[in-house]
CSV table of C-alpha atoms and ligand atoms in Angstrom, one decimal:
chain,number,residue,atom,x,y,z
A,1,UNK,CA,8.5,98.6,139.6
A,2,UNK,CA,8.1,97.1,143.0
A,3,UNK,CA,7.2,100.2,146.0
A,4,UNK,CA,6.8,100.2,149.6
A,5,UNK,CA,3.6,101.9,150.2
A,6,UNK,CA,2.0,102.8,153.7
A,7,UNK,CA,-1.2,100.5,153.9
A,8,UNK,CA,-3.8,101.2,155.9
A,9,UNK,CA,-5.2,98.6,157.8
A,10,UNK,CA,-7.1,99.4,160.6
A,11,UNK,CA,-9.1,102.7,162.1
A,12,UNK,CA,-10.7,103.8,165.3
A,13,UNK,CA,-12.0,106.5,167.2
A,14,UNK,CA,-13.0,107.7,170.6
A,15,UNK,CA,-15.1,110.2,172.2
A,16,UNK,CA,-15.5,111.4,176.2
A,17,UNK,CA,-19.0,110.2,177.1
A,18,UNK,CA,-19.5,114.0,178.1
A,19,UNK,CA,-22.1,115.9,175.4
A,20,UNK,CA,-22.5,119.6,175.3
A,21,UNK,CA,-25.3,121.0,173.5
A,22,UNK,CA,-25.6,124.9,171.5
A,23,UNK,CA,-28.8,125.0,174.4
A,24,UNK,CA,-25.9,124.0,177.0
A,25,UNK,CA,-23.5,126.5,175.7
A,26,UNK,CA,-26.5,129.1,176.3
A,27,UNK,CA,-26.2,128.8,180.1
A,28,UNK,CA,-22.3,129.2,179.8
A,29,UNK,CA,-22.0,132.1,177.4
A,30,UNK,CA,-24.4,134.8,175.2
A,31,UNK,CA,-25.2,132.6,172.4
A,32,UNK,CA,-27.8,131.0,170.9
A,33,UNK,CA,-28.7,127.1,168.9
A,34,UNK,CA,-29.9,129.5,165.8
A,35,UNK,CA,-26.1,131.4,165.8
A,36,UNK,CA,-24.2,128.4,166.1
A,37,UNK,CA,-25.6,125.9,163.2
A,38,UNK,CA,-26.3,128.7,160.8
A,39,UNK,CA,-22.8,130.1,161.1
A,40,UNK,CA,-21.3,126.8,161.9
A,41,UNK,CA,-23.0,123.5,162.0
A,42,UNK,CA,-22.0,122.5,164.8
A,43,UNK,CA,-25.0,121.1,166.6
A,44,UNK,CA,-22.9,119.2,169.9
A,45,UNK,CA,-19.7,118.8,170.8
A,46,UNK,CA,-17.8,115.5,173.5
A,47,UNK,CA,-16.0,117.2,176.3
A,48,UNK,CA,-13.6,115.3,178.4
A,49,UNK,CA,-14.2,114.4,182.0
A,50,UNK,CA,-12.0,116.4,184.8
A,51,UNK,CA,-9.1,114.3,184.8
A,52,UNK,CA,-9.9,112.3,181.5
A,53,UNK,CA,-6.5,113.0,179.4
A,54,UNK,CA,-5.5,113.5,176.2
A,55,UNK,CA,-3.7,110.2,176.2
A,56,UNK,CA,-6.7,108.5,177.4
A,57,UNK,CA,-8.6,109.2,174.8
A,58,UNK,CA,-6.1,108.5,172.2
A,59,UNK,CA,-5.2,105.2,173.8
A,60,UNK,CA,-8.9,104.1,173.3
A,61,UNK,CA,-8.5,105.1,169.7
A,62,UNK,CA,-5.5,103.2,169.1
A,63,UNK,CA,-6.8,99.7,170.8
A,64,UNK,CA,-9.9,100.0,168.5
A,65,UNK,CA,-7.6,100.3,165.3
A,66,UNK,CA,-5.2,97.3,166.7
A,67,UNK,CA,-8.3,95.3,167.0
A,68,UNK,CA,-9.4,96.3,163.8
A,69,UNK,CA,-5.9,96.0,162.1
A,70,UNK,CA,-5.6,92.4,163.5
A,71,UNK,CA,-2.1,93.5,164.3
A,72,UNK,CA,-0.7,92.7,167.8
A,73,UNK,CA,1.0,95.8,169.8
A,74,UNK,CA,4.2,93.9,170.2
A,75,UNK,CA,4.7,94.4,166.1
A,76,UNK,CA,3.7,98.2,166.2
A,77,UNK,CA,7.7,100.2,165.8
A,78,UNK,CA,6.4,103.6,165.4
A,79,UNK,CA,3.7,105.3,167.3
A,80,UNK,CA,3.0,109.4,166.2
A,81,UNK,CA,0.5,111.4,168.1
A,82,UNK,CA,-0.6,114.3,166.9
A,83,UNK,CA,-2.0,116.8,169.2
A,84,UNK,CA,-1.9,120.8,170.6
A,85,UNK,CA,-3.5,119.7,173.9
A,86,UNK,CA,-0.5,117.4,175.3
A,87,UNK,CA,-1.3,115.7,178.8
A,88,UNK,CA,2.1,117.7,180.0
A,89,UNK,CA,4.6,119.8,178.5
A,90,UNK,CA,7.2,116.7,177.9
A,91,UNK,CA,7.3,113.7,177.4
A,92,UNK,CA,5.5,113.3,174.6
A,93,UNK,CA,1.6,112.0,174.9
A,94,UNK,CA,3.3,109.4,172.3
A,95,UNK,CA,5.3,108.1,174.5
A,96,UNK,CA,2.3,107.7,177.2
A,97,UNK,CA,0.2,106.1,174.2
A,98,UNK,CA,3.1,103.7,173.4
A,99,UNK,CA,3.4,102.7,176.6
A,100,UNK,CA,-0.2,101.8,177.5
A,101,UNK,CA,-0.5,99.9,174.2
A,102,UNK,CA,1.9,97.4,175.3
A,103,UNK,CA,4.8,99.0,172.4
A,104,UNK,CA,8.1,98.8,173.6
A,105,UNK,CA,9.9,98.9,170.5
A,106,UNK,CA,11.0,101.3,167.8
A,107,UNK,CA,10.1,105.0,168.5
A,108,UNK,CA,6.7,107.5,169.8
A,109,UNK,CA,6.8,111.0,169.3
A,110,UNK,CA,4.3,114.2,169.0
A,111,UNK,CA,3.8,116.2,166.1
A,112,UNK,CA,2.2,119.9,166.5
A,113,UNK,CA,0.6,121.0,163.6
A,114,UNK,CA,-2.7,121.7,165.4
A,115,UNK,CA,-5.7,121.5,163.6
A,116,UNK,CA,-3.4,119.6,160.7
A,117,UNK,CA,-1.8,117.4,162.6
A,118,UNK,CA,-3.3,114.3,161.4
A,119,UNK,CA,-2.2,114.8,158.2
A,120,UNK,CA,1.1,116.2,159.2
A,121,UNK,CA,1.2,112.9,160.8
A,122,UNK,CA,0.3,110.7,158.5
A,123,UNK,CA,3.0,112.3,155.8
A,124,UNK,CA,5.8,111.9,158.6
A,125,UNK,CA,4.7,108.1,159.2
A,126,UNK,CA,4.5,107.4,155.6
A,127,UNK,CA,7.9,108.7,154.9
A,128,UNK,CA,9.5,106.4,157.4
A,129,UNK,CA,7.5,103.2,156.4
A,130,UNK,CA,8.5,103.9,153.0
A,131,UNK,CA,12.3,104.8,153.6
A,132,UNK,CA,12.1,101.3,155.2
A,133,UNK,CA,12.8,102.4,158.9
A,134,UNK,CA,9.9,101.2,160.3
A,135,UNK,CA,6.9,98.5,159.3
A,136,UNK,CA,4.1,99.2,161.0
A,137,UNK,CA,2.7,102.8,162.9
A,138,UNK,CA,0.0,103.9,165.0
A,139,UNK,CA,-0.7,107.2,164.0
A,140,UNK,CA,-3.4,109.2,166.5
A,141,UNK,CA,-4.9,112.4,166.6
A,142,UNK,CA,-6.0,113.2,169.9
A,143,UNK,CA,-7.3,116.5,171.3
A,144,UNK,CA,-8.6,117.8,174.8
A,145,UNK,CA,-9.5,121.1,173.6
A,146,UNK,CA,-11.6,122.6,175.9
A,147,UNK,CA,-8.4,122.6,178.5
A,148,UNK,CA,-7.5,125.5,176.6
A,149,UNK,CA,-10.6,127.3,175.8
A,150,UNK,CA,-11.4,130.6,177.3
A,151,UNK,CA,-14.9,129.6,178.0
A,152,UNK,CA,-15.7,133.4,178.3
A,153,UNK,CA,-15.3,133.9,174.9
A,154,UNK,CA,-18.3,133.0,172.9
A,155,UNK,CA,-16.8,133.3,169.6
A,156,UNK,CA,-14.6,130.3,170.0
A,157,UNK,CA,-15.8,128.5,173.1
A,158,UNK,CA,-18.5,127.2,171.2
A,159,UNK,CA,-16.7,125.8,168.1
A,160,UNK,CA,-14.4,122.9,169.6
A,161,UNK,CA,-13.9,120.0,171.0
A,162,UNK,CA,-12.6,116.6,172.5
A,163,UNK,CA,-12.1,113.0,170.9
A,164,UNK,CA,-9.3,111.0,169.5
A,165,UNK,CA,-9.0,108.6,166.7
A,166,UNK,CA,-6.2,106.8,165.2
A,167,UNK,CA,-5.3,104.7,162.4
A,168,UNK,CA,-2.5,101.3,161.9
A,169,UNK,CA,-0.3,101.8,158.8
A,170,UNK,CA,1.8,98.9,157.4
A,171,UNK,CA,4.4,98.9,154.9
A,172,UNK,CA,3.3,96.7,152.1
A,173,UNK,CA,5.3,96.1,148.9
A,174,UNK,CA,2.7,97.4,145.9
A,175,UNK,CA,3.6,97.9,142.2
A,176,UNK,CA,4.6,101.5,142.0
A,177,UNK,CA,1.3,102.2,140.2
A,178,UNK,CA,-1.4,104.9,141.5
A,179,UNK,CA,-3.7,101.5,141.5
A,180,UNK,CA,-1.6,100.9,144.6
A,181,UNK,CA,-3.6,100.7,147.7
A,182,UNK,CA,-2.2,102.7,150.9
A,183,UNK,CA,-0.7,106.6,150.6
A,184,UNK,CA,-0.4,107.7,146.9
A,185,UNK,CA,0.2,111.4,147.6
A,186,UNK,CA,0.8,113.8,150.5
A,187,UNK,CA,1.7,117.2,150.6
A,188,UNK,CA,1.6,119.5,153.7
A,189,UNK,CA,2.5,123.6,153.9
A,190,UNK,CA,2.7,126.0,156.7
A,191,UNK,CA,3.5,129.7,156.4
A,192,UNK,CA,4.4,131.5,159.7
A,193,UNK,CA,3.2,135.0,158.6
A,194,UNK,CA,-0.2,133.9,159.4
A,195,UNK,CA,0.9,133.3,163.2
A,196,UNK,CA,-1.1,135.6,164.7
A,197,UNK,CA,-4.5,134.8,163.2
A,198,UNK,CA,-4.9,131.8,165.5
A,199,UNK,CA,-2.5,130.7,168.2
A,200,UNK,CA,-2.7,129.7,171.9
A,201,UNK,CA,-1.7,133.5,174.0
A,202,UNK,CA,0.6,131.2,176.8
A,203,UNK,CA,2.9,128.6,177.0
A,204,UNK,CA,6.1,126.7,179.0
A,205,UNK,CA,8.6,129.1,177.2
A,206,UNK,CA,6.8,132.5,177.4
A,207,UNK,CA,4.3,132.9,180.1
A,208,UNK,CA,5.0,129.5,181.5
A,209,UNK,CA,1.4,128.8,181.8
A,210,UNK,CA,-1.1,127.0,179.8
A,211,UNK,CA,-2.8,129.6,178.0
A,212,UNK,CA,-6.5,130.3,175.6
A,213,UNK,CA,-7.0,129.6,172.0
A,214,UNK,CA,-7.3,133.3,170.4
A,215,UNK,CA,-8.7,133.5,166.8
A,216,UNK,CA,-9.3,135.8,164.0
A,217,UNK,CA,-12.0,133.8,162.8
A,218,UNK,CA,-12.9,135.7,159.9
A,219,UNK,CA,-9.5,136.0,158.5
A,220,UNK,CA,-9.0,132.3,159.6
A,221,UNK,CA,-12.0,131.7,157.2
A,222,UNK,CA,-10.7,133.8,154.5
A,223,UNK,CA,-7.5,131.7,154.0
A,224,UNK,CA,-9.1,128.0,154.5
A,225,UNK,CA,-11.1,127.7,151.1
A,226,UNK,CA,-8.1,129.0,149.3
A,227,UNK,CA,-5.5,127.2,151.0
A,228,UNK,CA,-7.1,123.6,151.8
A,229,UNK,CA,-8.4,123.6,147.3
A,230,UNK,CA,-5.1,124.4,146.6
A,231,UNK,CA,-3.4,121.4,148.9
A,232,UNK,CA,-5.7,119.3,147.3
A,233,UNK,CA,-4.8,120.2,143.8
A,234,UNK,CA,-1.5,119.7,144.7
A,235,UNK,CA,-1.9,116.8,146.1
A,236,UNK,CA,-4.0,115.1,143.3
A,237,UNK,CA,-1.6,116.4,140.2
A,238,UNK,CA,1.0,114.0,141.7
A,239,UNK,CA,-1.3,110.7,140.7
A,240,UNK,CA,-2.9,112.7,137.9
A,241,UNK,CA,-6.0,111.9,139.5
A,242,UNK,CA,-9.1,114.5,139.3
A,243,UNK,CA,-11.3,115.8,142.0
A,244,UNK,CA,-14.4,113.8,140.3
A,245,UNK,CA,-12.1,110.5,140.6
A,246,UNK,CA,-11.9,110.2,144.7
A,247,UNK,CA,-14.9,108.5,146.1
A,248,UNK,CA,-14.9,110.1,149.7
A,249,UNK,CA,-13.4,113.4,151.0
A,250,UNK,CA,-12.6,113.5,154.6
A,251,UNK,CA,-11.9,116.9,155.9
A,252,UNK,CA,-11.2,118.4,158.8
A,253,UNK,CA,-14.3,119.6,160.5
A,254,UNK,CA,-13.7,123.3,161.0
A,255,UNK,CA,-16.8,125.1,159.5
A,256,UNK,CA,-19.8,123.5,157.1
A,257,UNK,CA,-19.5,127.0,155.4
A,258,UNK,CA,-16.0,126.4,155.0
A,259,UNK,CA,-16.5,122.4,153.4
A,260,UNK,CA,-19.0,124.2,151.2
A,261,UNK,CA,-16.8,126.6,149.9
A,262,UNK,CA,-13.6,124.2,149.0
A,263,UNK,CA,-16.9,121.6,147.8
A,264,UNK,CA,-17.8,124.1,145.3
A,265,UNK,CA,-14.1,125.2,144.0
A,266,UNK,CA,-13.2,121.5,143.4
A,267,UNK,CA,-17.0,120.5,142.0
A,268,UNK,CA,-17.3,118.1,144.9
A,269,UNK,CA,-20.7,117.1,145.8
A,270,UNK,CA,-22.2,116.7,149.4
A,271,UNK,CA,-22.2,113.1,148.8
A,272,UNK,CA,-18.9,112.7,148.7
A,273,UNK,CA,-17.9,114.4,152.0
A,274,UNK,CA,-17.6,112.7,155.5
A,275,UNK,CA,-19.7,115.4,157.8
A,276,UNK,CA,-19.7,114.9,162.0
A,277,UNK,CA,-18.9,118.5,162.5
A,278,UNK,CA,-22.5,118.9,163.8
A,279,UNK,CA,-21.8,115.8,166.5
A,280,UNK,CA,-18.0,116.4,167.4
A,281,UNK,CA,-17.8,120.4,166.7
A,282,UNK,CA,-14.0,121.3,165.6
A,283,UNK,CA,-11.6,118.1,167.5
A,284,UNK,CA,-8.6,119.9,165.8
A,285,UNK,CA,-6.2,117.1,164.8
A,286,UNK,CA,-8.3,114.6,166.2
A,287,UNK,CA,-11.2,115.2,163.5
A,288,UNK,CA,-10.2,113.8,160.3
A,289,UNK,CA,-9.5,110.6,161.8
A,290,UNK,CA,-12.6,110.4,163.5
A,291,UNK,CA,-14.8,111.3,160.6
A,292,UNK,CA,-12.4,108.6,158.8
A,293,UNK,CA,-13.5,106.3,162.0
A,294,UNK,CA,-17.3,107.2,161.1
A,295,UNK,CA,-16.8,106.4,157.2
A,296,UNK,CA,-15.5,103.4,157.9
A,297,UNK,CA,-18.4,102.2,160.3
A,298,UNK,CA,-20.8,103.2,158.5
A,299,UNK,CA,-19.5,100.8,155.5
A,300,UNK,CA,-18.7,104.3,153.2
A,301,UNK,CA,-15.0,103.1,152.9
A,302,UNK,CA,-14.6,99.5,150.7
A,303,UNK,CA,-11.3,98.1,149.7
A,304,UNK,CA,-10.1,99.9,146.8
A,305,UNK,CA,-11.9,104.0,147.0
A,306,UNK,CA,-9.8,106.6,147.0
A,307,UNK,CA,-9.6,108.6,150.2
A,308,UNK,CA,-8.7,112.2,150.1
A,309,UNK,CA,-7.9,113.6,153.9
A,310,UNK,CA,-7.4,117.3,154.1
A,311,UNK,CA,-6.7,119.7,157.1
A,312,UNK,CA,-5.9,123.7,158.1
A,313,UNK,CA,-5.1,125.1,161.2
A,314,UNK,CA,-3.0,127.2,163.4
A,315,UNK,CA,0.3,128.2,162.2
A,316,UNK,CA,-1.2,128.1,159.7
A,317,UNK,CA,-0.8,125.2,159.0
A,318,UNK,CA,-2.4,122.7,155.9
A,319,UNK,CA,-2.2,119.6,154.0
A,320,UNK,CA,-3.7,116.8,152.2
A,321,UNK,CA,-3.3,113.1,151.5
A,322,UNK,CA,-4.7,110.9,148.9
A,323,UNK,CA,-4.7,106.9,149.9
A,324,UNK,CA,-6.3,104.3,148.6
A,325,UNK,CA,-8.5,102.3,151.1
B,401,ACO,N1,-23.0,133.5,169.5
B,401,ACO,C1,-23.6,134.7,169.1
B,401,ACO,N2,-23.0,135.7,168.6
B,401,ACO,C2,-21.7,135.6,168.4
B,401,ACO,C3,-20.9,134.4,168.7
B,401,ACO,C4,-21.7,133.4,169.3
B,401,ACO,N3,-21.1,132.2,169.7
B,401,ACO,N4,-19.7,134.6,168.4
B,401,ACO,C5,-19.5,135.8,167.8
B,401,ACO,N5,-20.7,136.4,167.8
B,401,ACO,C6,-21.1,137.7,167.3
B,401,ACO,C7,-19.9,138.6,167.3
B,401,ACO,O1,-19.8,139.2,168.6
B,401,ACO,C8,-20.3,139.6,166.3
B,401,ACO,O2,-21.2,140.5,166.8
B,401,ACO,P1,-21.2,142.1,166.4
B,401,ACO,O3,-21.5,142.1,165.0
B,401,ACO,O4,-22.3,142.7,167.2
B,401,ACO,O5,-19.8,142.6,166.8
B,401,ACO,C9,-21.1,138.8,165.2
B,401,ACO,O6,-21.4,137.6,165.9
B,401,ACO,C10,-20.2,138.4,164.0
B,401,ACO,O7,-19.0,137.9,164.5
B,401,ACO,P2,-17.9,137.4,163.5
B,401,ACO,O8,-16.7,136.9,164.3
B,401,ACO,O9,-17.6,138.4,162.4
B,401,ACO,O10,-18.7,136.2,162.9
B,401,ACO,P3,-18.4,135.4,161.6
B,401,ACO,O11,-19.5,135.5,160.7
B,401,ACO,O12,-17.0,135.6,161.1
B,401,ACO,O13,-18.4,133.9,162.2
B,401,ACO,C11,-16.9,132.2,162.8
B,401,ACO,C12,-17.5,133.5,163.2
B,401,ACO,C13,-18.0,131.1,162.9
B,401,ACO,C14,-15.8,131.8,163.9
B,401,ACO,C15,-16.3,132.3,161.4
B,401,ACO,O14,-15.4,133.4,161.3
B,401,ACO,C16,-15.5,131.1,161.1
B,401,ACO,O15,-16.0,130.0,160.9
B,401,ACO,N6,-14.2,131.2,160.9
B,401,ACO,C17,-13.3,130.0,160.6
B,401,ACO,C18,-12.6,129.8,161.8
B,401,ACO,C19,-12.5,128.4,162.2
B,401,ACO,O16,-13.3,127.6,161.8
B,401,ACO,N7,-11.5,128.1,163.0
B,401,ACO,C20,-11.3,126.9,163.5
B,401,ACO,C21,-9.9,126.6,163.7
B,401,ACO,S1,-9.0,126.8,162.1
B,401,ACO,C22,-9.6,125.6,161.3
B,401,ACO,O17,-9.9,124.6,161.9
B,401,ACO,C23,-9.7,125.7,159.8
């Protein structure tokens, strides 16, 4: 039987020209290069220029997967940013994004899933592309975290920050098979309880500032191996397909401890996995698509693998999707 599926045709990435070092992050808090890989992996991390936005980045992003795509602007209908770090409280960084692309159709809108809201995203765009409402979507992650870092605090300064990418998704009609190329599977979860554990302490409603990122990072921890395997069980038990059957894993890029961990519950092996945690440190929901960005340039991705994409964050927050390239 004849399905609309969500293709995807084109991906791309950006990163502030701006690299921070662990032996930069010495002279700004009590750490040390030895502290941050072993417990981490993060080697570096891009941080944006004063005045360099959010949008900025993720328009760069966008133009490279329009390029990529071969799809013209004018033809884009739906344009989904997802991002914590808006440029301002409203309108929407979408909207900002659609306009500098040259979109003047359809609709642009945030979602806010932090750290998942990629893959949040991607499940929303899917759903209209495959409901019929729209035919083609630029979906971005884009992130300027270290506007809300407390760069006093060493135990989270150190672990994020800034870059975009995005990725074009067309409707394509497919033969309702899980051979189908574009999005076979999604599934995304969030429970509330868990609020407290990482969250931003300000905000227009409350303290009508910006506010810091605050973290529980070992409880954080404690939930993401569980939570993320589980999404991805999920996730493949809808196509049947087995953890052994996907060719490339793109997480998000939180902790190398943490890839490990949900690596070994699912039997996945390192060379499976899309790693630039040690280059880009944790972009939030801009680093599954640019670890997509980097699989794709570095010719991992051909026509026909399948692609899982998984994410956690604040919230919490979590999800998977399983496409085929
Ligand atoms: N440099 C040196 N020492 C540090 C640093 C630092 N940057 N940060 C904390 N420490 C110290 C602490 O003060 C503490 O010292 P103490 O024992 O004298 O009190 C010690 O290191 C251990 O601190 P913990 O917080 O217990 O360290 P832990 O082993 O849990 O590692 C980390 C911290 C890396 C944050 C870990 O908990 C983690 O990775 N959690 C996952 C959280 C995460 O990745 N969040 C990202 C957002 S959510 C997501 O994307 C999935």
């Amino acid at each position: 039987m004849a399905v609309i599926r969500s293709v995807i045709r084109g991906v791309g990435a950006h990163l502030p020209k701006r690299v921070i070092t662990n032996a930069d992050m010495t002279k700004i808090v009590d750490t040390s290069d030895d502290w941050i890989v072993e417990r981490t992996g993060i080697r570096e991390r891009h941080i944006a220029e004063e005045g360099e936005r959010t949008s900025d980045l993720g328009v760069a992003a966008a133009k490279q997967a329009l390029v990529r795509a071969g799809v013209d602007p004018v033809d884009i209908d739906l344009v989904i940013c997802a991002t914590a770090t808006p440029d301002r409280t409203f309108p929407a960084t979408a909207v900002t994004i659609q306009r500098a692309l040259g979109v003047t159709k359809g609709a642009a809108f945030d979602v806010q899933a932090v750290c998942s809201g990629f893959v949040y995203a991607l499940t929303i765009a899917d759903n209209f592309l495959k409901s019929g409402q729209f035919k083609r979507a630029v979906v971005i992650g884009a992130e300027t975290f270290s506007r809300i870092l407390d760069w006093s605090d060493r135990a989270t300064c150190v672990l994020f920050g800034d870059g975009a990418g995005a990725v074009v998704l067309e409707a394509q009609p497919q033969h309702g098979t899980r051979e189908d190329r574009g999005i076979l599977s999604t599934c995304i979860r969030s429970d509330g309880r868990f609020e407290e554990l990482l969250y931003v302490d300000g905000g227009p409603g409350s303290t009508k500032t910006v506010g810091h990122l605050r973290m529980n990072g070992r409880e954080v921890f404690r939930h993401a191996v569980q939570k993320i395997a589980g999404v991805i069980e999920e996730t493949l038990v809808t196509t049947g397909y087995a953890a052994d059957e996907i060719d490339l894993y793109v997480p998000h890029q939180a902790n190398k401890r943490i890839l490990a961990g949900v690596a070994k519950k699912l039997g996945v092996e390192p060379e499976r996995i899309v790693v630039t945690l040690d280059r880009h440190g944790n972009t939030s929901a801009a680093s599954v698509p640019l670890a997509l960005n980097q699989a794709f340039e570095q010719h991992r991705l051909k026509e026909g693998n399948l692609v899982l994409m998984e994410a956690m964050g604040g919230g919490l927050t979590w999800g998977a999707v399983l496409a085929r390239w």
